[in-house]
mmCIF file of C-alpha atoms and ligand atoms in Angstrom:
data_model
loop_
_atom_site.group_PDB
_atom_site.id
_atom_site.type_symbol
_atom_site.label_atom_id
_atom_site.label_comp_id
_atom_site.label_asym_id
_atom_site.label_seq_id
_atom_site.Cartn_x
_atom_site.Cartn_y
_atom_site.Cartn_z
ATOM 1 C CA MET A 1189 31.116 -18.942 13.957
ATOM 2 C CA LYS A 1190 27.984 -16.335 14.563
ATOM 3 C CA ILE A 1191 25.881 -15.990 12.189
ATOM 4 C CA TYR A 1192 23.283 -13.512 12.222
ATOM 5 C CA LEU A 1193 19.541 -14.177 10.128
ATOM 6 C CA ASP A 1194 17.223 -11.349 12.068
ATOM 7 C CA ASN A 1195 17.629 -9.090 9.428
ATOM 8 C CA THR A 1196 14.124 -8.146 9.732
ATOM 9 C CA ALA A 1197 15.013 -6.941 13.192
ATOM 10 C CA SER A 1198 17.684 -5.079 11.884
ATOM 11 C CA THR A 1199 20.510 -5.179 9.360
ATOM 12 C CA PRO A 1200 24.131 -4.313 9.599
ATOM 13 C CA LEU A 1201 25.297 -1.099 8.595
ATOM 14 C CA LEU A 1202 26.812 -0.717 5.185
ATOM 15 C CA ASN A 1203 30.905 0.554 5.376
ATOM 16 C CA GLU A 1204 29.725 3.457 2.788
ATOM 17 C CA VAL A 1205 26.692 4.613 5.410
ATOM 18 C CA ILE A 1206 28.776 4.604 8.551
ATOM 19 C CA ASP A 1207 31.846 6.664 6.612
ATOM 20 C CA CYS A 1208 29.492 9.201 5.266
ATOM 21 C CA MET A 1209 27.694 9.556 8.798
ATOM 22 C CA ASN A 1210 30.932 9.649 10.333
ATOM 23 C CA ASP A 1211 32.067 12.862 7.455
ATOM 24 C CA THR A 1212 28.881 14.307 8.348
ATOM 25 C CA MET A 1213 29.411 13.781 11.989
ATOM 26 C CA LEU A 1214 32.709 15.503 12.069
ATOM 27 C CA ASN A 1215 32.135 18.930 9.253
ATOM 28 C CA LEU A 1216 28.150 19.291 9.800
ATOM 29 C CA PHE A 1217 27.801 19.588 13.207
ATOM 30 C CA ALA A 1218 25.687 22.986 13.540
ATOM 31 C CA ASN A 1219 22.597 23.023 13.814
ATOM 32 C CA PRO A 1220 20.427 23.405 10.759
ATOM 33 C CA SER A 1221 18.243 25.976 12.097
ATOM 34 C CA SER A 1222 21.121 28.163 12.700
ATOM 35 C CA ILE A 1223 21.168 30.788 9.903
ATOM 36 C CA HIS A 1224 24.923 31.427 9.512
ATOM 37 C CA PHE A 1225 27.287 29.367 7.290
ATOM 38 C CA HIS A 1226 28.191 26.243 9.275
ATOM 39 C CA GLY A 1227 23.836 25.926 10.303
ATOM 40 C CA ARG A 1228 23.457 26.218 6.439
ATOM 41 C CA ASN A 1229 25.992 23.311 5.698
ATOM 42 C CA SER A 1230 23.677 20.916 7.619
ATOM 43 C CA LYS A 1231 20.496 22.185 6.279
ATOM 44 C CA VAL A 1232 21.749 21.524 2.715
ATOM 45 C CA ALA A 1233 22.690 18.254 3.918
ATOM 46 C CA ILE A 1234 19.506 17.595 5.267
ATOM 47 C CA GLU A 1235 17.763 18.757 1.768
ATOM 48 C CA THR A 1236 19.621 17.374 -0.237
ATOM 49 C CA ALA A 1237 19.217 14.012 1.540
ATOM 50 C CA ARG A 1238 15.360 14.628 1.212
ATOM 51 C CA LYS A 1239 15.427 15.311 -2.401
ATOM 52 C CA SER A 1240 17.429 12.447 -2.929
ATOM 53 C CA ILE A 1241 14.917 10.072 -1.369
ATOM 54 C CA ALA A 1242 11.960 11.983 -2.944
ATOM 55 C CA LYS A 1243 13.255 11.464 -6.502
ATOM 56 C CA TYR A 1244 13.605 6.879 -5.362
ATOM 57 C CA LEU A 1245 10.353 7.717 -4.323
ATOM 58 C CA ASN A 1246 8.629 9.764 -7.507
ATOM 59 C CA CYS A 1247 6.950 12.271 -4.839
ATOM 60 C CA THR A 1248 8.197 15.606 -4.333
ATOM 61 C CA PRO A 1249 10.303 16.444 -1.397
ATOM 62 C CA SER A 1250 7.780 18.578 0.524
ATOM 63 C CA GLU A 1251 5.816 15.202 0.611
ATOM 64 C CA ILE A 1252 8.980 13.796 2.883
ATOM 65 C CA PHE A 1253 9.047 14.361 6.794
ATOM 66 C CA PHE A 1254 11.834 12.828 8.720
ATOM 67 C CA THR A 1255 11.073 10.598 12.237
ATOM 68 C CA SER A 1256 12.596 8.859 14.724
ATOM 69 C CA GLY A 1257 11.387 5.866 12.506
ATOM 70 C CA GLY A 1258 8.915 3.467 11.415
ATOM 71 C CA THR A 1259 7.185 3.589 14.955
ATOM 72 C CA GLU A 1260 6.664 7.336 14.892
ATOM 73 C CA ALA A 1261 5.361 7.152 11.191
ATOM 74 C CA ASN A 1262 2.789 5.203 11.693
ATOM 75 C CA ASN A 1263 2.197 7.018 14.893
ATOM 76 C CA MET A 1264 2.184 9.996 12.975
ATOM 77 C CA ALA A 1265 -0.041 8.791 9.890
ATOM 78 C CA LEU A 1266 -2.933 7.744 12.831
ATOM 79 C CA TYR A 1267 -2.782 10.509 15.467
ATOM 80 C CA GLY A 1268 -2.787 12.855 11.940
ATOM 81 C CA CYS A 1269 -6.411 10.338 10.978
ATOM 82 C CA VAL A 1270 -7.740 10.577 14.403
ATOM 83 C CA TYR A 1271 -7.093 13.870 15.271
ATOM 84 C CA ASP A 1272 -7.147 15.906 12.569
ATOM 85 C CA LEU A 1273 -8.830 14.338 9.525
ATOM 86 C CA GLY A 1274 -11.866 13.232 12.054
ATOM 87 C CA VAL A 1275 -11.526 9.849 11.630
ATOM 88 C CA LYS A 1276 -14.266 7.840 13.833
ATOM 89 C CA HIS A 1277 -13.466 4.532 12.159
ATOM 90 C CA VAL A 1278 -10.365 2.152 11.585
ATOM 91 C CA ILE A 1279 -10.046 -0.818 9.173
ATOM 92 C CA THR A 1280 -6.383 -2.858 9.688
ATOM 93 C CA SER A 1281 -6.110 -6.463 10.584
ATOM 94 C CA PRO A 1282 -5.445 -8.102 13.685
ATOM 95 C CA ILE A 1283 -1.450 -9.400 12.450
ATOM 96 C CA GLU A 1284 -0.322 -5.484 11.843
ATOM 97 C CA HIS A 1285 2.785 -4.401 13.407
ATOM 98 C CA HIS A 1286 2.097 -3.170 16.999
ATOM 99 C CA ALA A 1287 2.902 0.315 16.551
ATOM 100 C CA VAL A 1288 -0.340 0.378 14.554
ATOM 101 C CA LEU A 1289 -2.243 -2.010 16.447
ATOM 102 C CA GLU A 1290 -1.342 -0.766 20.250
ATOM 103 C CA THR A 1291 -1.759 2.999 18.649
ATOM 104 C CA LEU A 1292 -4.868 1.772 17.733
ATOM 105 C CA GLU A 1293 -5.758 0.347 20.782
ATOM 106 C CA ASN A 1294 -5.136 3.355 22.581
ATOM 107 C CA PHE A 1295 -7.590 5.279 20.112
ATOM 108 C CA VAL A 1296 -10.383 2.806 21.451
ATOM 109 C CA HIS A 1297 -9.406 3.163 24.946
ATOM 110 C CA ARG A 1298 -10.082 6.903 24.981
ATOM 111 C CA GLY A 1299 -13.393 6.426 23.226
ATOM 112 C CA LEU A 1300 -11.977 8.136 19.706
ATOM 113 C CA ILE A 1301 -11.987 5.286 17.510
ATOM 114 C CA GLU A 1302 -13.869 1.772 16.962
ATOM 115 C CA ILE A 1303 -11.665 -0.343 15.066
ATOM 116 C CA HIS A 1304 -12.667 -3.364 12.464
ATOM 117 C CA PHE A 1305 -10.447 -5.931 11.490
ATOM 118 C CA VAL A 1306 -10.705 -7.500 8.465
ATOM 119 C CA LYS A 1307 -10.690 -11.398 7.448
ATOM 120 C CA ILE A 1308 -7.640 -13.196 6.924
ATOM 121 C CA ASN A 1309 -7.287 -16.450 5.812
ATOM 122 C CA GLU A 1310 -5.552 -19.428 7.523
ATOM 123 C CA LYS A 1311 -2.060 -18.371 5.964
ATOM 124 C CA GLY A 1312 -2.461 -14.743 7.132
ATOM 125 C CA GLN A 1313 -3.769 -13.074 3.740
ATOM 126 C CA ILE A 1314 -6.087 -10.174 3.738
ATOM 127 C CA ASP A 1315 -9.356 -11.709 2.293
ATOM 128 C CA TYR A 1316 -9.534 -8.183 -0.039
ATOM 129 C CA ASP A 1317 -13.948 -8.927 -0.231
ATOM 130 C CA SER A 1318 -13.773 -8.385 3.510
ATOM 131 C CA LEU A 1319 -12.508 -4.979 3.192
ATOM 132 C CA GLU A 1320 -15.011 -4.541 0.627
ATOM 133 C CA ASN A 1321 -17.875 -5.222 3.056
ATOM 134 C CA LEU A 1322 -16.098 -3.176 5.948
ATOM 135 C CA LEU A 1323 -16.252 -0.285 3.552
ATOM 136 C CA LYS A 1324 -19.760 -0.054 2.542
ATOM 137 C CA THR A 1325 -20.749 -0.036 5.889
ATOM 138 C CA TYR A 1326 -17.851 2.363 7.241
ATOM 139 C CA PRO A 1327 -17.018 4.412 3.983
ATOM 140 C CA ALA A 1328 -14.312 7.039 4.733
ATOM 141 C CA SER A 1329 -12.641 5.079 6.899
ATOM 142 C CA LEU A 1330 -8.819 4.880 7.854
ATOM 143 C CA VAL A 1331 -7.789 1.540 5.896
ATOM 144 C CA SER A 1332 -3.875 0.824 7.519
ATOM 145 C CA LEU A 1333 -2.898 -2.134 6.233
ATOM 146 C CA MET A 1334 1.249 -3.373 6.172
ATOM 147 C CA HIS A 1335 2.449 -3.520 2.555
ATOM 148 C CA ALA A 1336 4.507 -6.807 4.015
ATOM 149 C CA ASN A 1337 4.122 -8.722 7.233
ATOM 150 C CA ASN A 1338 6.965 -8.287 8.914
ATOM 151 C CA GLU A 1339 6.910 -12.326 11.290
ATOM 152 C CA ILE A 1340 5.592 -14.216 7.712
ATOM 153 C CA SER A 1341 6.238 -12.116 4.723
ATOM 154 C CA ASN A 1342 2.631 -11.975 3.005
ATOM 155 C CA LEU A 1343 2.687 -9.062 0.364
ATOM 156 C CA LEU A 1344 -0.085 -6.727 0.319
ATOM 157 C CA SER A 1345 -1.525 -5.960 -3.640
ATOM 158 C CA ILE A 1346 -1.344 -2.064 -2.584
ATOM 159 C CA ASN A 1347 -2.669 -1.163 -5.629
ATOM 160 C CA LYS A 1348 -5.650 -3.155 -5.810
ATOM 161 C CA VAL A 1349 -6.663 -1.989 -1.995
ATOM 162 C CA SER A 1350 -6.211 1.655 -2.789
ATOM 163 C CA ARG A 1351 -8.106 1.139 -5.704
ATOM 164 C CA ILE A 1352 -11.042 -0.140 -3.449
ATOM 165 C CA CYS A 1353 -10.107 2.625 -0.861
ATOM 166 C CA ARG A 1354 -10.597 5.266 -3.136
ATOM 167 C CA LYS A 1355 -13.731 4.197 -4.322
ATOM 168 C CA TYR A 1356 -14.996 4.377 -0.337
ATOM 169 C CA ASP A 1357 -13.049 7.460 0.180
ATOM 170 C CA ALA A 1358 -11.371 6.315 2.443
ATOM 171 C CA ILE A 1359 -7.621 7.144 3.792
ATOM 172 C CA PHE A 1360 -5.216 4.776 3.321
ATOM 173 C CA HIS A 1361 -2.174 4.578 5.393
ATOM 174 C CA SER A 1362 0.579 1.191 4.511
ATOM 175 C CA ASP A 1363 3.350 0.716 6.491
ATOM 176 C CA THR A 1364 6.044 -0.371 4.324
ATOM 177 C CA VAL A 1365 8.616 -0.678 6.959
ATOM 178 C CA GLN A 1366 10.038 -3.721 5.780
ATOM 179 C CA THR A 1367 9.295 -3.154 1.958
ATOM 180 C CA ILE A 1368 10.952 0.686 1.206
ATOM 181 C CA CYS A 1369 14.601 -0.480 -0.364
ATOM 182 C CA HIS A 1370 13.723 -3.783 -0.947
ATOM 183 C CA TYR A 1371 11.024 -3.264 -3.753
ATOM 184 C CA LYS A 1372 10.683 -0.273 -5.944
ATOM 185 C CA ILE A 1373 7.869 1.715 -4.901
ATOM 186 C CA ASP A 1374 6.647 4.799 -7.542
ATOM 187 C CA LEU A 1375 4.532 6.654 -5.078
ATOM 188 C CA GLN A 1376 3.098 8.945 -8.296
ATOM 189 C CA LYS A 1377 1.733 5.053 -9.468
ATOM 190 C CA THR A 1378 0.850 4.057 -6.007
ATOM 191 C CA ASP A 1379 -2.287 5.676 -4.682
ATOM 192 C CA VAL A 1380 -1.502 6.162 -0.887
ATOM 193 C CA ASP A 1381 -1.993 9.243 1.767
ATOM 194 C CA PHE A 1382 0.547 7.693 4.069
ATOM 195 C CA VAL A 1383 3.321 5.440 3.641
ATOM 196 C CA SER A 1384 6.077 5.168 6.932
ATOM 197 C CA CYS A 1385 9.881 4.323 6.723
ATOM 198 C CA SER A 1386 12.751 2.829 8.889
ATOM 199 C CA ALA A 1387 16.579 3.154 7.703
ATOM 200 C CA HIS A 1388 18.173 0.580 9.868
ATOM 201 C CA LYS A 1389 15.595 -2.348 7.698
ATOM 202 C CA PHE A 1390 17.937 -1.233 4.766
ATOM 203 C CA HIS A 1391 21.534 -1.326 5.995
ATOM 204 C CA GLY A 1392 21.166 2.531 7.342
ATOM 205 C CA PRO A 1393 21.252 3.857 10.887
ATOM 206 C CA LYS A 1394 18.620 2.950 13.989
ATOM 207 C CA GLY A 1395 16.178 5.690 14.784
ATOM 208 C CA ILE A 1396 15.924 7.320 11.976
ATOM 209 C CA GLY A 1397 12.979 7.045 9.242
ATOM 210 C CA PHE A 1398 10.173 9.038 7.819
ATOM 211 C CA ILE A 1399 6.903 9.376 6.803
ATOM 212 C CA TYR A 1400 5.075 10.243 3.470
ATOM 213 C CA ILE A 1401 2.472 12.244 3.181
ATOM 214 C CA ASN A 1402 0.414 12.622 -0.109
ATOM 215 C CA LYS A 1403 0.464 16.687 -0.376
ATOM 216 C CA ASN A 1404 -2.550 16.680 -2.876
ATOM 217 C CA ARG A 1405 -4.790 14.429 -0.816
ATOM 218 C CA VAL A 1406 -4.295 14.739 3.164
ATOM 219 C CA LYS A 1407 -3.001 17.497 5.815
ATOM 220 C CA ILE A 1408 -2.677 16.602 9.587
ATOM 221 C CA SER A 1409 -0.851 18.635 11.818
ATOM 222 C CA PRO A 1410 2.706 17.459 13.747
ATOM 223 C CA LEU A 1411 2.561 14.717 16.725
ATOM 224 C CA LEU A 1412 5.936 17.105 17.970
ATOM 225 C CA PHE A 1413 5.477 20.430 18.173
ATOM 226 C CA GLY A 1414 7.808 22.795 18.882
ATOM 227 C CA GLY A 1415 11.054 24.683 16.775
ATOM 228 C CA GLY A 1416 9.200 24.156 14.014
ATOM 229 C CA GLN A 1417 11.537 22.021 12.124
ATOM 230 C CA GLU A 1418 10.089 19.778 8.987
ATOM 231 C CA ARG A 1419 8.067 22.997 7.836
ATOM 232 C CA GLY A 1420 6.450 22.891 11.109
ATOM 233 C CA MET A 1421 5.586 18.953 10.890
ATOM 234 C CA ARG A 1422 8.421 17.986 13.513
ATOM 235 C CA GLY A 1423 9.309 20.068 16.472
ATOM 236 C CA GLY A 1424 12.854 18.852 17.210
ATOM 237 C CA THR A 1425 16.851 19.768 16.393
ATOM 238 C CA GLU A 1426 17.561 17.426 13.562
ATOM 239 C CA ASN A 1427 19.267 14.010 13.248
ATOM 240 C CA ILE A 1428 21.543 14.927 10.745
ATOM 241 C CA TYR A 1429 24.474 12.089 10.543
ATOM 242 C CA GLY A 1430 21.126 9.814 10.861
ATOM 243 C CA VAL A 1431 19.114 11.236 7.651
ATOM 244 C CA VAL A 1432 22.766 11.605 5.484
ATOM 245 C CA GLY A 1433 22.890 7.934 6.574
ATOM 246 C CA MET A 1434 19.544 7.224 5.894
ATOM 247 C CA ALA A 1435 19.714 8.856 2.287
ATOM 248 C CA LYS A 1436 22.996 6.982 1.881
ATOM 249 C CA ALA A 1437 21.542 3.577 2.217
ATOM 250 C CA PHE A 1438 18.399 4.489 0.008
ATOM 251 C CA GLU A 1439 21.001 5.376 -2.957
ATOM 252 C CA ILE A 1440 22.701 1.937 -2.293
ATOM 253 C CA ALA A 1441 19.530 0.127 -2.080
ATOM 254 C CA HIS A 1442 18.117 1.331 -5.168
ATOM 255 C CA GLN A 1443 21.400 0.947 -7.158
ATOM 256 C CA ASN A 1444 21.795 -3.135 -6.200
ATOM 257 C CA MET A 1445 18.186 -3.385 -5.658
ATOM 258 C CA ASP A 1446 17.490 -6.441 -8.756
ATOM 259 C CA LEU A 1447 21.030 -7.923 -7.590
ATOM 260 C CA ASP A 1448 20.556 -7.941 -4.206
ATOM 261 C CA MET A 1449 17.359 -9.584 -4.495
ATOM 262 C CA ARG A 1450 17.946 -11.823 -6.945
ATOM 263 C CA LYS A 1451 21.167 -13.060 -4.595
ATOM 264 C CA ILE A 1452 18.677 -13.464 -1.112
ATOM 265 C CA LEU A 1453 16.116 -15.134 -3.481
ATOM 266 C CA SER A 1454 18.685 -17.880 -4.334
ATOM 267 C CA LEU A 1455 19.693 -17.935 -0.588
ATOM 268 C CA LYS A 1456 16.518 -18.285 0.456
ATOM 269 C CA SER A 1457 15.733 -21.348 -2.045
ATOM 270 C CA TYR A 1458 19.096 -23.004 -0.616
ATOM 271 C CA MET A 1459 17.805 -23.288 2.460
ATOM 272 C CA ILE A 1460 14.535 -24.047 1.770
ATOM 273 C CA GLU A 1461 15.646 -27.111 -0.107
ATOM 274 C CA ASN A 1462 18.165 -28.170 2.802
ATOM 275 C CA LEU A 1463 15.299 -27.641 5.272
ATOM 276 C CA ASN A 1464 12.795 -30.196 3.549
ATOM 277 C CA LYS A 1465 15.554 -32.863 3.008
ATOM 278 C CA THR A 1466 15.839 -32.632 6.441
ATOM 279 C CA PHE A 1467 12.795 -32.163 8.357
ATOM 280 C CA VAL A 1468 9.955 -34.632 6.518
ATOM 281 C CA GLY A 1469 6.862 -32.761 6.948
ATOM 282 C CA ILE A 1470 8.395 -28.892 7.209
ATOM 283 C CA GLU A 1471 5.864 -26.061 6.730
ATOM 284 C CA TYR A 1472 6.190 -22.794 6.022
ATOM 285 C CA LEU A 1473 4.046 -19.622 7.384
ATOM 286 C CA GLY A 1474 2.405 -17.216 4.807
ATOM 287 C CA ASP A 1475 3.826 -16.868 1.535
ATOM 288 C CA SER A 1476 7.774 -16.966 2.847
ATOM 289 C CA ALA A 1477 8.238 -20.022 0.848
ATOM 290 C CA THR A 1478 6.295 -18.956 -2.094
ATOM 291 C CA ASP A 1479 5.853 -14.963 -3.242
ATOM 292 C CA GLY A 1480 6.200 -13.145 -0.026
ATOM 293 C CA LEU A 1481 8.609 -10.769 0.899
ATOM 294 C CA TYR A 1482 11.918 -12.573 -0.268
ATOM 295 C CA THR A 1483 13.696 -11.327 3.078
ATOM 296 C CA VAL A 1484 12.258 -13.778 5.343
ATOM 297 C CA LEU A 1485 11.831 -17.507 5.633
ATOM 298 C CA SER A 1486 9.284 -18.467 8.575
ATOM 299 C CA VAL A 1487 9.395 -21.911 9.272
ATOM 300 C CA LEU A 1488 6.584 -24.350 11.262
ATOM 301 C CA PHE A 1489 8.981 -27.517 12.086
ATOM 302 C CA PRO A 1490 7.106 -30.852 12.498
ATOM 303 C CA GLU A 1491 5.522 -31.851 15.621
ATOM 304 C CA ASN A 1492 7.724 -32.447 18.491
ATOM 305 C CA VAL A 1493 11.263 -32.182 16.659
ATOM 306 C CA PHE A 1494 12.327 -29.527 18.507
ATOM 307 C CA ASP A 1495 10.769 -28.347 22.323
ATOM 308 C CA ASP A 1496 10.338 -24.825 23.364
ATOM 309 C CA MET A 1497 14.389 -23.748 23.939
ATOM 310 C CA LEU A 1498 15.036 -24.205 19.786
ATOM 311 C CA LEU A 1499 16.011 -20.027 19.636
ATOM 312 C CA MET A 1500 17.530 -20.530 23.029
ATOM 313 C CA ARG A 1501 19.726 -23.486 21.418
ATOM 314 C CA LEU A 1502 20.682 -21.999 18.236
ATOM 315 C CA ASP A 1503 21.654 -18.830 20.160
ATOM 316 C CA ILE A 1504 24.151 -20.872 21.953
ATOM 317 C CA GLU A 1505 25.292 -23.425 18.936
ATOM 318 C CA GLY A 1506 25.633 -19.387 17.009
ATOM 319 C CA VAL A 1507 22.835 -18.718 15.083
ATOM 320 C CA SER A 1508 21.069 -15.647 16.016
ATOM 321 C CA ALA A 1509 17.318 -16.171 15.001
ATOM 322 C CA SER A 1510 14.002 -15.063 15.998
ATOM 323 C CA SER A 1511 10.470 -16.855 16.863
ATOM 324 C CA GLY A 1512 8.385 -14.068 15.626
ATOM 325 C CA SER A 1513 7.828 -13.401 19.183
ATOM 326 C CA ALA A 1514 8.006 -10.175 21.106
ATOM 327 C CA CYS A 1515 10.619 -10.365 23.790
ATOM 328 C CA THR A 1516 9.212 -7.951 26.529
ATOM 329 C CA SER A 1517 11.239 -6.542 29.504
ATOM 330 C CA GLY A 1518 13.285 -10.293 29.393
ATOM 331 C CA ALA A 1519 9.726 -12.424 29.264
ATOM 332 C CA LEU A 1520 9.228 -14.162 25.788
ATOM 333 C CA LYS A 1521 5.155 -13.041 25.275
ATOM 334 C CA GLY A 1522 3.618 -15.049 22.549
ATOM 335 C CA SER A 1523 3.369 -13.220 18.957
ATOM 336 C CA HIS A 1524 -0.338 -11.721 18.191
ATOM 337 C CA VAL A 1525 0.622 -13.288 14.197
ATOM 338 C CA MET A 1526 1.385 -16.417 15.610
ATOM 339 C CA LYS A 1527 -1.568 -17.071 17.853
ATOM 340 C CA HIS A 1528 -4.166 -15.607 14.588
ATOM 341 C CA LEU A 1529 -2.491 -18.292 12.295
ATOM 342 C CA LYS A 1530 -3.249 -20.744 15.252
ATOM 343 C CA ILE A 1531 -0.133 -22.428 15.584
ATOM 344 C CA PRO A 1532 -0.102 -25.686 17.875
ATOM 345 C CA GLU A 1533 2.078 -25.687 20.798
ATOM 346 C CA ASN A 1534 3.657 -28.897 19.761
ATOM 347 C CA ARG A 1535 5.140 -27.082 17.012
ATOM 348 C CA GLN A 1536 7.849 -24.555 16.923
ATOM 349 C CA THR A 1537 8.367 -21.575 14.452
ATOM 350 C CA VAL A 1538 11.707 -20.303 13.638
ATOM 351 C CA ARG A 1539 11.748 -16.603 11.214
ATOM 352 C CA PHE A 1540 15.102 -16.864 9.750
ATOM 353 C CA SER A 1541 15.568 -13.706 7.927
ATOM 354 C CA PHE A 1542 18.389 -13.078 4.935
ATOM 355 C CA SER A 1543 20.399 -9.959 3.983
ATOM 356 C CA LYS A 1544 23.366 -9.441 0.631
ATOM 357 C CA PHE A 1545 25.869 -9.880 3.797
ATOM 358 C CA ASN A 1546 24.804 -14.117 4.180
ATOM 359 C CA THR A 1547 26.555 -15.984 2.377
ATOM 360 C CA ILE A 1548 25.755 -20.254 1.505
ATOM 361 C CA GLU A 1549 28.230 -21.124 3.350
ATOM 362 C CA GLU A 1550 26.495 -19.706 6.604
ATOM 363 C CA ILE A 1551 23.316 -21.389 5.279
ATOM 364 C CA ASP A 1552 24.942 -24.838 5.643
ATOM 365 C CA PHE A 1553 26.038 -24.420 9.191
ATOM 366 C CA CYS A 1554 22.646 -23.064 10.415
ATOM 367 C CA ILE A 1555 21.166 -26.455 8.624
ATOM 368 C CA GLU A 1556 23.726 -28.545 10.526
ATOM 369 C CA VAL A 1557 23.173 -26.580 13.886
ATOM 370 C CA LEU A 1558 19.408 -27.334 13.368
ATOM 371 C CA LYS A 1559 20.526 -31.174 12.478
ATOM 372 C CA LYS A 1560 22.998 -31.155 16.028
ATOM 373 C CA ILE A 1561 20.042 -29.957 18.343
ATOM 374 C CA LYS A 1562 17.407 -31.980 16.421
ATOM 375 C CA ASN A 1563 19.728 -35.073 17.269
ATOM 376 C CA SER A 1564 20.602 -33.476 20.658
HETATM 377 N N1 PLP B 2470 6.211 -1.610 11.124
HETATM 378 C C1 PLP B 2470 7.205 -2.591 10.647
HETATM 379 C C2 PLP B 2470 6.870 -3.511 9.922
HETATM 380 C C3 PLP B 2470 8.542 -3.434 11.362
HETATM 381 O O1 PLP B 2470 8.898 -4.108 11.189
HETATM 382 C C4 PLP B 2470 8.691 -2.662 12.372
HETATM 383 C C5 PLP B 2470 10.576 -2.787 13.182
HETATM 384 O O2 PLP B 2470 10.425 -3.284 13.379
HETATM 385 C C6 PLP B 2470 8.447 -0.889 12.546
HETATM 386 C C7 PLP B 2470 7.204 -0.521 11.715
HETATM 387 C C8 PLP B 2470 9.319 0.181 13.391
HETATM 388 O O3 PLP B 2470 10.452 0.775 12.779
HETATM 389 P P1 PLP B 2470 11.450 1.344 13.802
HETATM 390 O O4 PLP B 2470 11.947 0.396 14.796
HETATM 391 O O5 PLP B 2470 12.075 2.038 13.185
HETATM 392 O O6 PLP B 2470 10.911 2.158 15.067
#
């Protein structure tokens, strides 16, 4: 048996998405910028997808710009703020995704900005008073804080942060890669300037996503020039089947959201119950066992039960999970998030993350595998 519990890293494609992409590949091969019949059909598919996505987010289609995914969307927001909106101070947290942190560090190395980190507590929760204090000192900064942390699940109160940002005239970008299509997000009620999205986190294809840019508040220039696609905001022939596949995955996620959420939450509760029975002294990181992002369970095993080969052993036994560590060029590099949480070296962490395709039988299998490794 092989089971997949790494859905925060990526999710399996839905059959409906594959069918719709296949159909697009077969029939909509023309360049959407061509003005003939075939080209116009490709263009219509892209604009229909944009409209559909905008409807679910309650924004206008002209606020959605397709990108190659979450990394590009985050880069586009940050570059736009620094190069076009004159941002000199950025307030963020030390546990953001690398697509935000490394982009900002690059700006620091170029002497363009200063970064100010909000305080986080031992559970990785954001200290909102610290955000407000930083904004008192650096008003009109950029605030970049993720909606849900992909390693420890903590959810940000977006509305609270946006109220604080508005009070100090700050720009607000939120990396919503782990939450779009997992929660209903109404952009008329959520006062943000930029959000980022990646389709492969909700059973859509890889290499496609978008940035939402609040047209009433901010105007930035493209990251990629040439061609005039995306109303001049992103040069390059569009990834039509990616866009169409993402819109399909978007639609299905929204239609089934409550049901999927309940199913995933019950799998997670079942896993917690069984882990608690099996490992005395087990703990859970961040808010992952309480009210964090429901797809993630970040486990901190008791001292000396497992060694640092745990993930590899899980893999050998048929369980694909993640340690919250980034695997760079074959070398395991400790996760910056775990470093900030000061996890002791003799305790192993594993991030199990679920989708609607997981089953109770798979959770039972995973628990049996953990018992086997523990006793070996
Ligand atoms: N932001 C977060 C929170 C993520 O989890 C990821 C993916 O791991 C990204 C950004 C990057 O998205 P993509 O893989 O589409 O570039």
